[in-house]
Amino acid sequence: MTALRALALVCSLKPSPARSSSSLLAQQVLDQLAEHDVTGELIRVADHDVRAGVETDMGGGDAWPEIRRRIADADILLISTPTWLGHPSSIAQRVLERLDAALSDTDDEGRPAMFGKVAIAAVVGNEDGAHKIIADLFQGLNDVGFSIPAQGSTYWNGEAMKPVDYQDLDETPSAVAATNKTAARNAAHLARLLRAQRYPAE
């Protein structure tokens, strides 16, 4: 069996090379996935011209078709987003909107193209709201066809109205490190099960 592959879509509003807490947390999850023989790749979506819309290719140099190809090649999709006004970033919302087109894509047996793929989430912010954001992400991803593993998310919330970012912490909090580890372990486990035995076709 070929090695599993994971793709992390970092939905920070800041393009590279700006430091990003969402990117840091995503990389930490990818590092944990590597402990389970999962090869990881990270894309900061703000670095690419992903057009607004719900089609696979919006034309005019749209970067989404290439990102969509990388999602197709991956077994595990991680969406990492900051919290803004209690919601995921506008870029995370755009990723979900662009994934809507995958609802009409099917494999050779008629299953939705994302059946057999696992989705996990990571959220950072300095206010509460991570659970609501994760719920919104998982609802959309599950509708498209992704499977969600047990405890398949991780997050960090700093104290409300304080300027501290996740990337500014001296060390990773033990609870976050443990949650990263669990999410990665369960995602790799579920992805292997789905690789070995696909969902039934009609």
PDB file of C-alpha atoms in Angstrom:
ATOM      1  CA  MET A   1       0.000   0.000   0.000  1.00  0.00           C
ATOM      2  CA  THR A   2       1.374   3.411  -0.963  1.00  0.00           C
ATOM      3  CA  ALA A   3       2.042   5.953   1.763  1.00  0.00           C
ATOM      4  CA  LEU A   4      -0.752   8.232   2.857  1.00  0.00           C
ATOM      5  CA  ARG A   5      -0.627  11.883   1.850  1.00  0.00           C
ATOM      6  CA  ALA A   6      -1.956  14.938   3.692  1.00  0.00           C
ATOM      7  CA  LEU A   7      -2.582  18.435   2.388  1.00  0.00           C
ATOM      8  CA  ALA A   8      -2.875  21.392   4.752  1.00  0.00           C
ATOM      9  CA  LEU A   9      -4.675  24.467   3.434  1.00  0.00           C
ATOM     10  CA  VAL A  10      -3.676  27.382   5.634  1.00  0.00           C
ATOM     11  CA  CYS A  11      -6.386  30.042   5.485  1.00  0.00           C
ATOM     12  CA  SER A  12      -4.520  32.901   7.130  1.00  0.00           C
ATOM     13  CA  LEU A  13      -5.323  36.297   5.651  1.00  0.00           C
ATOM     14  CA  LYS A  14      -1.568  36.991   5.559  1.00  0.00           C
ATOM     15  CA  PRO A  15       0.426  35.836   2.511  1.00  0.00           C
ATOM     16  CA  SER A  16       3.959  34.505   2.849  1.00  0.00           C
ATOM     17  CA  PRO A  17       6.480  35.317   4.197  1.00  0.00           C
ATOM     18  CA  ALA A  18       4.496  36.872   7.053  1.00  0.00           C
ATOM     19  CA  ARG A  19       4.470  34.787  10.216  1.00  0.00           C
ATOM     20  CA  SER A  20       1.204  32.947  10.764  1.00  0.00           C
ATOM     21  CA  SER A  21      -0.194  31.153  13.801  1.00  0.00           C
ATOM     22  CA  SER A  22      -2.509  29.169  11.514  1.00  0.00           C
ATOM     23  CA  SER A  23       0.500  27.998   9.527  1.00  0.00           C
ATOM     24  CA  LEU A  24       2.412  27.063  12.682  1.00  0.00           C
ATOM     25  CA  LEU A  25      -0.441  24.959  14.065  1.00  0.00           C
ATOM     26  CA  ALA A  26      -0.986  23.303  10.684  1.00  0.00           C
ATOM     27  CA  GLN A  27       2.707  22.394  10.470  1.00  0.00           C
ATOM     28  CA  GLN A  28       2.586  20.924  13.961  1.00  0.00           C
ATOM     29  CA  VAL A  29      -0.307  18.680  12.908  1.00  0.00           C
ATOM     30  CA  LEU A  30       1.575  17.672   9.746  1.00  0.00           C
ATOM     31  CA  ASP A  31       4.582  16.814  11.914  1.00  0.00           C
ATOM     32  CA  GLN A  32       2.372  14.563  14.016  1.00  0.00           C
ATOM     33  CA  LEU A  33       0.941  12.939  10.883  1.00  0.00           C
ATOM     34  CA  ALA A  34       4.499  12.213   9.763  1.00  0.00           C
ATOM     35  CA  GLU A  35       4.855  10.080  12.903  1.00  0.00           C
ATOM     36  CA  HIS A  36       2.223   7.827  11.309  1.00  0.00           C
ATOM     37  CA  ASP A  37       3.993   7.636   7.938  1.00  0.00           C
ATOM     38  CA  VAL A  38       1.835  10.325   6.330  1.00  0.00           C
ATOM     39  CA  THR A  39       3.599  12.645   3.872  1.00  0.00           C
ATOM     40  CA  GLY A  40       2.488  16.253   4.292  1.00  0.00           C
ATOM     41  CA  GLU A  41       2.289  19.357   2.131  1.00  0.00           C
ATOM     42  CA  LEU A  42       1.265  22.863   3.220  1.00  0.00           C
ATOM     43  CA  ILE A  43      -0.315  25.523   1.008  1.00  0.00           C
ATOM     44  CA  ARG A  44      -0.992  29.048   2.233  1.00  0.00           C
ATOM     45  CA  VAL A  45      -4.068  29.892   0.190  1.00  0.00           C
ATOM     46  CA  ALA A  46      -3.442  33.660   0.369  1.00  0.00           C
ATOM     47  CA  ASP A  47      -0.327  33.105  -1.760  1.00  0.00           C
ATOM     48  CA  HIS A  48      -2.513  31.994  -4.671  1.00  0.00           C
ATOM     49  CA  ASP A  49      -5.133  33.683  -6.845  1.00  0.00           C
ATOM     50  CA  VAL A  50      -8.160  31.637  -5.785  1.00  0.00           C
ATOM     51  CA  ARG A  51     -11.148  33.285  -7.421  1.00  0.00           C
ATOM     52  CA  ALA A  52     -14.583  33.693  -5.886  1.00  0.00           C
ATOM     53  CA  GLY A  53     -17.164  31.235  -7.169  1.00  0.00           C
ATOM     54  CA  VAL A  54     -18.463  27.690  -6.923  1.00  0.00           C
ATOM     55  CA  GLU A  55     -17.054  26.197 -10.116  1.00  0.00           C
ATOM     56  CA  THR A  56     -13.993  23.977 -10.414  1.00  0.00           C
ATOM     57  CA  ASP A  57     -12.291  26.569 -12.637  1.00  0.00           C
ATOM     58  CA  MET A  58     -13.357  30.220 -12.613  1.00  0.00           C
ATOM     59  CA  GLY A  59     -10.935  31.045 -15.450  1.00  0.00           C
ATOM     60  CA  GLY A  60      -8.651  34.037 -15.841  1.00  0.00           C
ATOM     61  CA  GLY A  61      -5.669  32.470 -14.100  1.00  0.00           C
ATOM     62  CA  ASP A  62      -7.673  30.929 -11.266  1.00  0.00           C
ATOM     63  CA  ALA A  63      -5.293  28.979  -9.008  1.00  0.00           C
ATOM     64  CA  TRP A  64      -7.966  26.700  -7.572  1.00  0.00           C
ATOM     65  CA  PRO A  65      -7.767  23.924 -10.231  1.00  0.00           C
ATOM     66  CA  GLU A  66      -4.182  23.127  -9.194  1.00  0.00           C
ATOM     67  CA  ILE A  67      -5.088  23.196  -5.497  1.00  0.00           C
ATOM     68  CA  ARG A  68      -8.087  20.990  -6.284  1.00  0.00           C
ATOM     69  CA  ARG A  69      -5.738  18.530  -8.010  1.00  0.00           C
ATOM     70  CA  ARG A  70      -3.589  18.370  -4.883  1.00  0.00           C
ATOM     71  CA  ILE A  71      -6.687  17.733  -2.761  1.00  0.00           C
ATOM     72  CA  ALA A  72      -7.558  14.880  -5.112  1.00  0.00           C
ATOM     73  CA  ASP A  73      -4.081  13.413  -4.639  1.00  0.00           C
ATOM     74  CA  ALA A  74      -4.307  13.586  -0.833  1.00  0.00           C
ATOM     75  CA  ASP A  75      -5.906  11.161   1.609  1.00  0.00           C
ATOM     76  CA  ILE A  76      -6.247  13.730   4.403  1.00  0.00           C
ATOM     77  CA  LEU A  77      -7.233  17.389   4.103  1.00  0.00           C
ATOM     78  CA  LEU A  78      -6.430  19.781   6.948  1.00  0.00           C
ATOM     79  CA  ILE A  79      -8.011  23.218   6.964  1.00  0.00           C
ATOM     80  CA  SER A  80      -6.317  25.633   9.351  1.00  0.00           C
ATOM     81  CA  THR A  81      -7.938  29.005   9.978  1.00  0.00           C
ATOM     82  CA  PRO A  82      -7.681  31.975  12.300  1.00  0.00           C
ATOM     83  CA  THR A  83     -10.698  33.302  14.169  1.00  0.00           C
ATOM     84  CA  TRP A  84     -12.026  36.656  12.990  1.00  0.00           C
ATOM     85  CA  LEU A  85     -15.061  38.164  14.726  1.00  0.00           C
ATOM     86  CA  GLY A  86     -15.960  34.703  15.947  1.00  0.00           C
ATOM     87  CA  HIS A  87     -15.903  33.175  12.457  1.00  0.00           C
ATOM     88  CA  PRO A  88     -13.418  31.383  10.189  1.00  0.00           C
ATOM     89  CA  SER A  89     -11.452  33.586   7.836  1.00  0.00           C
ATOM     90  CA  SER A  90     -12.983  34.672   4.542  1.00  0.00           C
ATOM     91  CA  ILE A  91     -10.353  32.523   2.834  1.00  0.00           C
ATOM     92  CA  ALA A  92     -11.545  29.419   4.700  1.00  0.00           C
ATOM     93  CA  GLN A  93     -15.086  30.224   3.593  1.00  0.00           C
ATOM     94  CA  ARG A  94     -13.883  30.589   0.021  1.00  0.00           C
ATOM     95  CA  VAL A  95     -12.203  27.177   0.199  1.00  0.00           C
ATOM     96  CA  LEU A  96     -15.524  25.627   1.267  1.00  0.00           C
ATOM     97  CA  GLU A  97     -17.331  27.460  -1.533  1.00  0.00           C
ATOM     98  CA  ARG A  98     -14.855  26.208  -4.124  1.00  0.00           C
ATOM     99  CA  LEU A  99     -15.141  22.670  -2.770  1.00  0.00           C
ATOM    100  CA  ASP A 100     -18.875  22.853  -3.508  1.00  0.00           C
ATOM    101  CA  ALA A 101     -18.089  21.990  -7.133  1.00  0.00           C
ATOM    102  CA  ALA A 102     -16.721  18.631  -5.971  1.00  0.00           C
ATOM    103  CA  LEU A 103     -20.283  17.530  -5.195  1.00  0.00           C
ATOM    104  CA  SER A 104     -20.767  16.790  -8.893  1.00  0.00           C
ATOM    105  CA  ASP A 105     -17.426  14.966  -9.322  1.00  0.00           C
ATOM    106  CA  THR A 106     -17.608  11.171  -9.115  1.00  0.00           C
ATOM    107  CA  ASP A 107     -15.242   8.232  -9.319  1.00  0.00           C
ATOM    108  CA  ASP A 108     -15.473   5.307 -11.754  1.00  0.00           C
ATOM    109  CA  GLU A 109     -18.196   3.672  -9.630  1.00  0.00           C
ATOM    110  CA  GLY A 110     -20.329   6.764  -9.246  1.00  0.00           C
ATOM    111  CA  ARG A 111     -19.294   7.730  -5.711  1.00  0.00           C
ATOM    112  CA  PRO A 112     -18.686  11.411  -4.910  1.00  0.00           C
ATOM    113  CA  ALA A 113     -15.008  12.154  -5.504  1.00  0.00           C
ATOM    114  CA  MET A 114     -14.287  13.060  -1.886  1.00  0.00           C
ATOM    115  CA  PHE A 115     -15.673   9.804  -0.494  1.00  0.00           C
ATOM    116  CA  GLY A 116     -12.726   7.978   1.035  1.00  0.00           C
ATOM    117  CA  LYS A 117     -10.936  11.169   2.064  1.00  0.00           C
ATOM    118  CA  VAL A 118     -10.544  12.366   5.647  1.00  0.00           C
ATOM    119  CA  ALA A 119     -10.851  15.982   6.822  1.00  0.00           C
ATOM    120  CA  ILE A 120      -9.518  17.564  10.000  1.00  0.00           C
ATOM    121  CA  ALA A 121      -9.431  21.162  11.247  1.00  0.00           C
ATOM    122  CA  ALA A 122      -7.192  23.520  13.199  1.00  0.00           C
ATOM    123  CA  VAL A 123      -8.252  26.899  14.591  1.00  0.00           C
ATOM    124  CA  VAL A 124      -6.343  29.690  16.340  1.00  0.00           C
ATOM    125  CA  GLY A 125      -7.534  32.953  17.860  1.00  0.00           C
ATOM    126  CA  ASN A 126      -7.492  35.190  20.904  1.00  0.00           C
ATOM    127  CA  GLU A 127     -11.171  34.761  21.686  1.00  0.00           C
ATOM    128  CA  ASP A 128     -13.636  31.931  22.092  1.00  0.00           C
ATOM    129  CA  GLY A 129     -15.376  30.495  19.058  1.00  0.00           C
ATOM    130  CA  ALA A 130     -13.201  27.561  17.973  1.00  0.00           C
ATOM    131  CA  HIS A 131     -15.928  24.967  18.542  1.00  0.00           C
ATOM    132  CA  LYS A 132     -18.400  26.885  16.370  1.00  0.00           C
ATOM    133  CA  ILE A 133     -15.812  27.348  13.613  1.00  0.00           C
ATOM    134  CA  ILE A 134     -14.889  23.658  13.667  1.00  0.00           C
ATOM    135  CA  ALA A 135     -18.590  22.738  13.522  1.00  0.00           C
ATOM    136  CA  ASP A 136     -19.087  24.961  10.473  1.00  0.00           C
ATOM    137  CA  LEU A 137     -16.026  23.541   8.718  1.00  0.00           C
ATOM    138  CA  PHE A 138     -16.968  19.948   9.439  1.00  0.00           C
ATOM    139  CA  GLN A 139     -20.559  20.431   8.285  1.00  0.00           C
ATOM    140  CA  GLY A 140     -19.411  21.762   4.931  1.00  0.00           C
ATOM    141  CA  LEU A 141     -16.634  19.206   4.481  1.00  0.00           C
ATOM    142  CA  ASN A 142     -18.918  16.314   5.395  1.00  0.00           C
ATOM    143  CA  ASP A 143     -21.554  17.532   2.932  1.00  0.00           C
ATOM    144  CA  VAL A 144     -18.929  17.428   0.187  1.00  0.00           C
ATOM    145  CA  GLY A 145     -18.091  13.837   1.144  1.00  0.00           C
ATOM    146  CA  PHE A 146     -15.152  13.955   3.548  1.00  0.00           C
ATOM    147  CA  SER A 147     -15.131  11.672   6.587  1.00  0.00           C
ATOM    148  CA  ILE A 148     -14.417  13.194  10.000  1.00  0.00           C
ATOM    149  CA  PRO A 149     -12.374  11.150  12.501  1.00  0.00           C
ATOM    150  CA  ALA A 150     -13.067  11.041  16.213  1.00  0.00           C
ATOM    151  CA  GLN A 151     -11.640  14.179  17.874  1.00  0.00           C
ATOM    152  CA  GLY A 152     -10.414  15.286  14.467  1.00  0.00           C
ATOM    153  CA  SER A 153      -9.693  18.887  15.360  1.00  0.00           C
ATOM    154  CA  THR A 154      -7.290  20.992  17.374  1.00  0.00           C
ATOM    155  CA  TYR A 155      -7.344  24.600  18.477  1.00  0.00           C
ATOM    156  CA  TRP A 156      -5.826  27.277  20.654  1.00  0.00           C
ATOM    157  CA  ASN A 157      -7.673  30.284  22.066  1.00  0.00           C
ATOM    158  CA  GLY A 158      -5.805  32.977  23.919  1.00  0.00           C
ATOM    159  CA  GLU A 159      -7.324  35.154  26.574  1.00  0.00           C
ATOM    160  CA  ALA A 160     -10.008  37.485  25.228  1.00  0.00           C
ATOM    161  CA  MET A 161      -8.902  41.045  24.439  1.00  0.00           C
ATOM    162  CA  LYS A 162      -5.224  40.177  24.784  1.00  0.00           C
ATOM    163  CA  PRO A 163      -2.710  40.622  21.928  1.00  0.00           C
ATOM    164  CA  VAL A 164      -0.857  37.315  22.344  1.00  0.00           C
ATOM    165  CA  ASP A 165      -0.750  35.094  19.232  1.00  0.00           C
ATOM    166  CA  TYR A 166      -0.193  31.355  19.220  1.00  0.00           C
ATOM    167  CA  GLN A 167       3.096  31.837  17.385  1.00  0.00           C
ATOM    168  CA  ASP A 168       4.332  34.094  20.192  1.00  0.00           C
ATOM    169  CA  LEU A 169       4.076  31.458  22.913  1.00  0.00           C
ATOM    170  CA  ASP A 170       7.352  30.242  24.392  1.00  0.00           C
ATOM    171  CA  GLU A 171       6.250  26.627  23.975  1.00  0.00           C
ATOM    172  CA  THR A 172       3.301  24.644  22.710  1.00  0.00           C
ATOM    173  CA  PRO A 173       0.756  24.176  25.520  1.00  0.00           C
ATOM    174  CA  SER A 174       0.620  20.536  26.598  1.00  0.00           C
ATOM    175  CA  ALA A 175      -3.124  20.320  25.930  1.00  0.00           C
ATOM    176  CA  VAL A 176      -2.665  21.564  22.361  1.00  0.00           C
ATOM    177  CA  ALA A 177       0.244  19.182  21.753  1.00  0.00           C
ATOM    178  CA  ALA A 178      -1.845  16.261  23.020  1.00  0.00           C
ATOM    179  CA  THR A 179      -4.813  17.287  20.868  1.00  0.00           C
ATOM    180  CA  ASN A 180      -2.591  17.641  17.786  1.00  0.00           C
ATOM    181  CA  LYS A 181      -1.325  14.127  18.414  1.00  0.00           C
ATOM    182  CA  THR A 182      -4.807  12.643  18.804  1.00  0.00           C
ATOM    183  CA  ALA A 183      -6.206  14.357  15.710  1.00  0.00           C
ATOM    184  CA  ALA A 184      -3.259  13.189  13.598  1.00  0.00           C
ATOM    185  CA  ARG A 185      -3.369   9.621  14.921  1.00  0.00           C
ATOM    186  CA  ASN A 186      -7.105   9.240  14.358  1.00  0.00           C
ATOM    187  CA  ALA A 187      -6.969  10.856  10.923  1.00  0.00           C
ATOM    188  CA  ALA A 188      -4.216   8.498   9.764  1.00  0.00           C
ATOM    189  CA  HIS A 189      -6.104   5.509  11.188  1.00  0.00           C
ATOM    190  CA  LEU A 190      -9.358   6.408   9.441  1.00  0.00           C
ATOM    191  CA  ALA A 191      -7.604   7.221   6.167  1.00  0.00           C
ATOM    192  CA  ARG A 192      -5.977   3.785   6.151  1.00  0.00           C
ATOM    193  CA  LEU A 193      -9.312   2.089   6.813  1.00  0.00           C
ATOM    194  CA  LEU A 194     -10.944   4.002   3.958  1.00  0.00           C
ATOM    195  CA  ARG A 195      -8.001   3.294   1.653  1.00  0.00           C
ATOM    196  CA  ALA A 196      -8.400  -0.432   2.342  1.00  0.00           C
ATOM    197  CA  GLN A 197     -12.169  -0.533   2.069  1.00  0.00           C
ATOM    198  CA  ARG A 198     -14.057   2.181   0.224  1.00  0.00           C
ATOM    199  CA  TYR A 199     -17.596   3.252   0.909  1.00  0.00           C
ATOM    200  CA  PRO A 200     -20.064   1.158  -1.109  1.00  0.00           C
ATOM    201  CA  ALA A 201     -21.203   2.508  -4.468  1.00  0.00           C
ATOM    202  CA  GLU A 202     -24.878   2.658  -5.384  1.00  0.00           C
TER     203      GLU A 202
END
